[in-house]
Short mmCIF file of C-alpha atoms in Angstrom, two decimals:
data_model
loop_
_atom_site.label_atom_id
_atom_site.label_comp_id
_atom_site.label_asym_id
_atom_site.label_seq_id
_atom_site.Cartn_x
_atom_site.Cartn_y
_atom_site.Cartn_z
CA MET A 1 160.46 194.10 150.12
CA ALA A 2 159.50 192.15 153.23
CA LEU A 3 158.19 188.64 152.62
CA ALA A 4 154.73 189.52 153.89
CA ASP A 5 154.56 192.56 151.59
CA ARG A 6 156.05 190.55 148.74
CA SER A 7 153.53 187.73 149.02
CA PHE A 8 150.40 189.83 149.33
CA ALA A 9 151.59 192.33 146.73
CA ARG A 10 151.97 189.47 144.31
CA ARG A 11 148.41 188.35 145.04
CA ARG A 12 147.09 191.85 144.40
CA LEU A 13 149.06 192.41 141.21
CA LEU A 14 148.26 189.24 139.28
CA THR A 15 146.84 190.43 135.99
CA THR A 16 143.35 190.18 134.61
CA ALA A 17 144.83 188.32 131.67
CA ALA A 18 146.13 185.60 133.94
CA ALA A 19 142.73 185.31 135.57
CA LEU A 20 140.94 185.03 132.25
CA GLY A 21 143.48 182.51 131.05
CA GLY A 22 142.84 180.34 134.07
CA ALA A 23 139.11 180.43 133.45
CA ALA A 24 139.55 179.46 129.82
CA LEU A 25 141.83 176.55 130.65
CA LEU A 26 139.39 175.26 133.22
CA GLY A 27 136.75 174.37 130.67
CA GLY A 28 133.32 173.18 131.74
CA THR A 29 130.38 175.41 132.48
CA ALA A 30 130.61 178.23 134.98
CA HIS A 31 127.54 179.04 137.00
CA ALA A 32 126.62 181.70 139.49
CA ALA A 33 126.16 180.44 143.00
CA GLU A 34 122.61 180.30 144.25
CA SER A 35 121.87 182.04 147.51
CA PRO A 36 121.59 179.47 150.30
CA GLU A 37 118.25 181.09 151.12
CA LYS A 38 116.68 179.70 147.94
CA GLY A 39 115.24 176.26 148.46
CA PRO A 40 117.49 174.99 151.27
CA ARG A 41 118.44 171.36 151.10
CA LYS A 42 118.99 168.96 153.94
CA GLY A 43 121.57 170.25 156.42
CA SER A 44 121.12 173.94 155.62
CA ARG A 45 119.55 176.61 157.82
CA LYS A 46 117.45 178.85 155.62
CA ASN A 47 117.23 181.72 158.09
CA TRP A 48 120.96 181.91 158.71
CA PRO A 49 122.78 184.80 157.02
CA ASP A 50 124.61 184.10 153.78
CA ARG A 51 126.82 187.16 154.30
CA PHE A 52 128.09 188.73 157.50
CA PRO A 53 130.66 191.37 158.40
CA LEU A 54 134.08 190.83 159.88
CA PRO A 55 135.82 193.57 161.88
CA ASN A 56 137.07 196.57 159.91
CA GLY A 57 140.80 196.34 159.27
CA PHE A 58 140.86 192.64 160.23
CA GLN A 59 142.43 191.40 156.96
CA PRO A 60 141.01 187.86 157.00
CA GLU A 61 142.62 184.98 155.14
CA GLY A 62 141.95 181.57 156.65
CA ILE A 63 138.71 180.00 157.88
CA ALA A 64 137.95 176.91 159.94
CA ILE A 65 134.65 175.32 160.97
CA GLY A 66 134.54 172.37 163.34
CA SER A 67 131.74 170.25 164.77
CA ALA A 68 129.71 173.29 165.95
CA PRO A 69 128.24 176.07 163.77
CA PHE A 70 130.96 178.62 164.38
CA ALA A 71 133.52 179.92 161.89
CA TYR A 72 137.01 180.94 162.96
CA PHE A 73 138.96 183.52 160.96
CA GLY A 74 142.61 184.51 161.21
CA SER A 75 143.92 188.06 160.86
CA LEU A 76 146.83 188.94 158.59
CA ALA A 77 147.20 192.22 160.47
CA ASN A 78 148.15 190.90 163.90
CA GLY A 79 147.30 187.21 164.19
CA ASP A 80 144.00 187.66 166.08
CA ILE A 81 141.39 184.91 165.86
CA TYR A 82 137.76 185.96 165.33
CA ARG A 83 134.84 183.59 165.94
CA ALA A 84 131.44 184.15 164.29
CA SER A 85 128.17 182.33 164.81
CA LEU A 86 126.89 180.92 161.53
CA ALA A 87 123.35 181.24 162.88
CA THR A 88 123.53 184.99 163.50
CA GLY A 89 126.70 186.26 161.83
CA ARG A 90 127.71 187.95 165.06
CA GLY A 91 131.09 187.35 166.60
CA SER A 92 134.11 188.59 168.50
CA VAL A 93 137.87 188.19 168.80
CA ILE A 94 138.46 185.15 171.00
CA SER A 95 142.26 185.04 170.83
CA LYS A 96 144.75 187.88 170.65
CA GLY A 97 147.51 187.30 168.14
CA PRO A 98 151.26 187.77 168.58
CA GLY A 99 151.07 191.17 166.89
CA ALA A 100 152.21 192.83 163.68
CA GLY A 101 154.50 190.64 161.59
CA HIS A 102 152.95 187.46 163.01
CA PRO A 103 149.77 186.84 161.00
CA SER A 104 147.33 183.99 161.23
CA VAL A 105 147.00 182.58 157.73
CA GLY A 106 145.72 179.00 157.23
CA LEU A 107 143.51 177.52 159.98
CA LYS A 108 142.12 174.11 160.89
CA ILE A 109 140.26 173.03 164.02
CA ASP A 110 140.20 169.55 165.55
CA ARG A 111 137.53 167.78 167.60
CA HIS A 112 139.26 168.80 170.83
CA GLY A 113 138.72 172.53 170.23
CA ARG A 114 142.30 173.17 169.17
CA LEU A 115 143.13 175.48 166.28
CA PHE A 116 146.21 174.86 164.15
CA VAL A 117 147.48 178.14 162.73
CA SER A 118 149.97 178.91 159.95
CA GLY A 119 152.10 181.88 160.89
CA GLY A 120 152.87 183.25 157.42
CA ALA A 121 155.94 185.50 157.24
CA GLY A 122 156.35 185.11 161.00
CA GLY A 123 157.98 181.78 160.15
CA ASP A 124 156.05 179.85 162.77
CA LEU A 125 153.08 177.61 163.39
CA ARG A 126 150.88 177.70 166.45
CA THR A 127 148.12 175.90 168.29
CA VAL A 128 145.33 177.83 170.03
CA ASP A 129 142.78 176.62 172.58
CA VAL A 130 139.51 178.13 171.37
CA ARG A 131 137.90 177.74 174.82
CA THR A 132 140.42 179.99 176.54
CA GLY A 133 141.89 181.83 173.54
CA GLU A 134 145.38 181.02 174.77
CA ILE A 135 148.20 180.15 172.40
CA GLU A 136 149.14 176.66 173.61
CA LYS A 137 152.31 176.14 171.64
CA SER A 138 154.33 178.07 169.11
CA TYR A 139 156.98 176.53 166.88
CA ALA A 140 159.57 178.68 165.15
CA VAL A 141 160.26 176.58 162.07
CA GLY A 142 162.27 179.20 160.20
CA GLY A 143 159.73 179.13 157.42
CA THR A 144 159.77 181.84 154.80
CA PHE A 145 155.96 181.91 154.57
CA VAL A 146 154.01 179.22 156.41
CA ASN A 147 150.77 179.33 154.46
CA ASP A 148 148.17 176.59 154.89
CA VAL A 149 147.46 173.55 157.05
CA ILE A 150 145.57 170.26 156.93
CA LEU A 151 144.95 167.71 159.68
CA THR A 152 145.52 164.00 159.13
CA PRO A 153 145.52 161.12 161.60
CA GLY A 154 148.75 161.57 163.51
CA ALA A 155 149.89 164.90 162.06
CA ALA A 156 149.16 168.46 161.02
CA TRP A 157 150.81 169.40 157.71
CA PHE A 158 151.81 172.96 156.75
CA THR A 159 152.92 174.42 153.41
CA ASP A 160 155.72 176.95 152.85
CA SER A 161 155.05 179.24 149.90
CA PHE A 162 158.65 180.28 149.21
CA ALA A 163 160.52 177.03 149.86
CA PRO A 164 160.12 173.45 148.53
CA ARG A 165 159.17 171.84 151.83
CA LEU A 166 156.31 170.90 154.13
CA TYR A 167 156.24 170.94 157.92
CA ARG A 168 154.86 167.90 159.74
CA LEU A 169 153.65 168.51 163.29
CA ALA A 170 153.23 165.15 165.02
CA LEU A 171 150.00 164.56 166.99
CA ASP A 172 149.43 161.90 169.62
CA ARG A 173 146.24 159.84 169.86
CA HIS A 174 144.60 162.64 171.87
CA GLY A 175 145.50 165.23 169.23
CA ARG A 176 148.20 166.82 171.36
CA PRO A 177 151.04 168.33 169.32
CA GLY A 178 154.57 167.04 169.57
CA ALA A 179 157.66 167.57 167.44
CA VAL A 180 157.93 169.28 164.06
CA ARG A 181 159.76 167.71 161.13
CA THR A 182 160.64 169.34 157.81
CA VAL A 183 159.83 167.28 154.71
CA PRO A 184 161.65 168.44 151.54
CA LEU A 185 159.61 168.28 148.33
CA GLY A 186 160.97 166.41 145.33
CA GLY A 187 159.81 164.43 142.32
CA ASP A 188 157.73 166.62 139.99
CA TRP A 189 157.79 169.56 142.39
CA GLN A 190 158.93 172.78 140.71
CA GLN A 191 159.75 175.71 142.95
CA GLY A 192 159.26 179.14 141.43
CA THR A 193 161.18 182.27 142.36
CA ASP A 194 158.03 183.65 143.95
CA PHE A 195 154.86 182.40 145.64
CA THR A 196 154.58 178.66 144.84
CA ALA A 197 152.95 176.31 147.38
CA ASN A 198 149.56 177.28 148.74
CA GLY A 199 146.54 175.19 149.79
CA ILE A 200 146.83 171.64 151.12
CA GLU A 201 144.39 168.74 151.51
CA ARG A 202 144.33 164.95 151.75
CA THR A 203 143.57 162.60 148.90
CA PRO A 204 140.10 160.98 149.14
CA ASP A 205 141.63 157.67 150.29
CA GLY A 206 143.93 159.42 152.77
CA SER A 207 147.06 157.89 151.25
CA ALA A 208 148.77 161.16 150.30
CA LEU A 209 148.54 164.95 150.38
CA LEU A 210 147.34 167.38 147.72
CA VAL A 211 149.17 170.70 147.39
CA VAL A 212 148.57 173.67 145.08
CA ASN A 213 151.66 174.58 143.04
CA ALA A 214 151.03 178.02 141.50
CA PHE A 215 154.20 177.84 139.39
CA ALA A 216 154.45 174.42 137.75
CA ASP A 217 152.77 174.16 134.33
CA GLY A 218 150.93 177.44 134.84
CA GLY A 219 149.37 176.35 138.11
CA THR A 220 148.59 172.77 139.00
CA LEU A 221 147.83 170.32 141.78
CA MET A 222 150.52 168.04 143.20
CA ARG A 223 150.02 164.72 144.94
CA VAL A 224 152.68 164.42 147.65
CA ASP A 225 153.84 161.29 149.46
CA GLY A 226 154.07 162.41 153.07
CA ARG A 227 156.75 159.86 153.89
CA THR A 228 159.20 160.90 151.20
CA GLY A 229 158.04 164.30 149.98
CA THR A 230 157.92 162.98 146.43
CA ALA A 231 155.43 164.98 144.36
CA ALA A 232 153.57 163.95 141.22
CA ALA A 233 151.37 166.24 139.15
CA VAL A 234 147.67 165.40 139.33
CA ASP A 235 146.03 164.93 135.93
CA LEU A 236 143.31 167.61 135.83
CA GLY A 237 142.50 167.06 132.17
CA GLY A 238 144.31 170.20 131.04
CA ALA A 239 142.74 172.52 133.65
CA ARG A 240 145.02 175.04 135.35
CA ILE A 241 144.81 176.61 138.80
CA PRO A 242 147.16 179.62 138.54
CA ASN A 243 145.40 181.44 141.38
CA GLY A 244 144.65 178.33 143.42
CA ASP A 245 144.55 179.11 147.13
CA GLY A 246 142.53 177.14 149.68
CA LEU A 247 141.48 173.54 149.02
CA LEU A 248 138.46 171.78 150.48
CA LEU A 249 137.76 168.10 149.92
CA LEU A 250 134.24 166.76 150.60
CA GLY A 251 134.11 163.09 149.72
CA ARG A 252 135.75 163.02 146.29
CA THR A 253 134.70 166.54 145.37
CA LEU A 254 137.57 169.02 145.52
CA TYR A 255 136.86 172.75 145.77
CA VAL A 256 139.75 174.96 144.64
CA VAL A 257 139.37 178.62 145.54
CA GLN A 258 140.86 180.70 142.71
CA GLN A 259 141.13 183.95 144.58
CA GLN A 260 141.95 186.64 141.97
CA GLN A 261 139.44 185.03 139.62
CA ASN A 262 136.68 185.37 142.23
CA ALA A 263 135.74 181.77 141.58
CA ILE A 264 135.75 178.26 142.99
CA ASP A 265 136.75 175.52 140.57
CA VAL A 266 135.22 172.14 141.36
CA PHE A 267 136.77 168.79 140.45
CA ARG A 268 135.79 165.18 140.91
CA LEU A 269 138.85 163.16 142.00
CA ASN A 270 139.56 159.47 141.83
CA SER A 271 140.13 157.78 145.16
CA ALA A 272 143.93 157.99 145.06
CA GLY A 273 143.88 161.63 144.01
CA THR A 274 145.95 161.05 140.90
CA ARG A 275 143.28 162.30 138.46
CA GLY A 276 140.58 164.94 138.54
CA THR A 277 137.69 165.85 136.23
CA VAL A 278 136.23 169.33 136.00
CA ILE A 279 132.67 169.55 137.35
CA THR A 280 131.95 173.26 137.26
CA ARG A 281 133.03 176.74 138.32
CA ILE A 282 131.17 178.63 141.05
CA THR A 283 131.06 182.42 140.79
CA ASP A 284 129.20 184.98 142.86
CA PRO A 285 128.98 188.80 142.66
CA ARG A 286 129.68 188.96 146.40
CA PHE A 287 133.14 187.44 145.97
CA ARG A 288 135.87 190.00 146.66
CA ILE A 289 138.95 187.82 146.31
CA PRO A 290 137.99 184.94 148.58
CA THR A 291 140.93 182.89 149.75
CA THR A 292 139.67 179.61 151.14
CA ALA A 293 136.53 177.75 152.15
CA ALA A 294 135.04 175.70 154.97
CA ALA A 295 131.80 173.72 154.99
CA TRP A 296 128.71 173.55 157.19
CA GLY A 297 125.53 171.76 156.11
CA ASP A 298 125.14 172.30 152.36
CA ARG A 299 127.03 175.59 152.38
CA LEU A 300 130.56 176.75 151.75
CA TYR A 301 131.74 179.76 153.76
CA LEU A 302 134.52 181.98 152.42
CA PRO A 303 136.31 185.07 153.78
CA ASN A 304 136.78 187.92 151.32
CA ALA A 305 140.42 188.96 151.65
CA ARG A 306 140.18 191.95 149.28
CA PHE A 307 143.82 191.72 148.18
CA ASP A 308 143.01 194.22 145.42
CA VAL A 309 142.81 197.12 147.89
CA GLU A 310 145.42 198.60 150.20
CA PRO A 311 144.38 197.59 153.74
CA THR A 312 143.68 200.29 156.30
CA PRO A 313 142.20 200.14 159.82
CA ASP A 314 138.87 201.15 158.27
CA THR A 315 138.80 198.69 155.37
CA GLU A 316 135.59 196.64 155.44
CA TYR A 317 135.70 192.85 155.29
CA ASP A 318 133.09 190.14 155.25
CA ALA A 319 132.40 186.45 154.77
CA VAL A 320 129.91 184.92 152.34
CA ALA A 321 128.16 181.58 151.94
CA VAL A 322 127.34 179.72 148.72
CA ARG A 323 125.81 176.35 147.95
CA GLN A 324 127.93 173.26 147.62
CA VAL A 325 127.78 171.52 144.26
#
């Protein structure tokens, strides 16, 4: 089976039992997300849609929101980039992808209007100018599945889901990309025979990286030293994240999207990111296997990847918004 098929098939076929087990191990109190239209708090826009369509057959996975109220989505089908207005929900494809076999998976946008794109089974990572839609640079890193990305001062970091390594793309002081370096993962890192590394974030104090490990200890969070690649398991108080996908850190609050569970698990981290305490679980009937989240105002926006259905050119996709905790 091709790596792309293998990875997404695994996401679709994770059992209900595993999902329920993850919920039980989380602990805390789950609550349904309130519609952002109910009693908007500071920073929200009460008339903005809390659900909007994405193109049929698009197969969304990643999302990025920068300093303006626009969300960018990557296509697993062909690597296209779609931009939607958060104010209206309307959008269009602003960048044509490299084509079939070269998806756009994880996304992040910087203050210069540059998107950093994980190339999945295409084994590459790319930068895209959102003003022109042009692919600025493409790096063939030989990755087995380049999954997610996070920006830090001086670098963009990418995970590889089938190999114990990260990719560090150097950035100059103007955010321009330079050379790529492979950083092997060690320490507590355990590499499974299947999909292992997924979402990536920074610790609250910026001293290290946080990476989802779907294999170790039934699904956990690893704190990784970017200089050495040494990983240490984060103490989540017994909680597990077996379906952990995208990570979003706001202050010291970490949102972990548990895709097959149709839930977002929320943790409060210490500054160094070595410990986390369960706050709550967000659920919503509009979730259809969301993969990751981005923030605007007091909302979280998530694409529904619908990994439980076989994608066709006519398959419907959308994005939804829920309240932050």
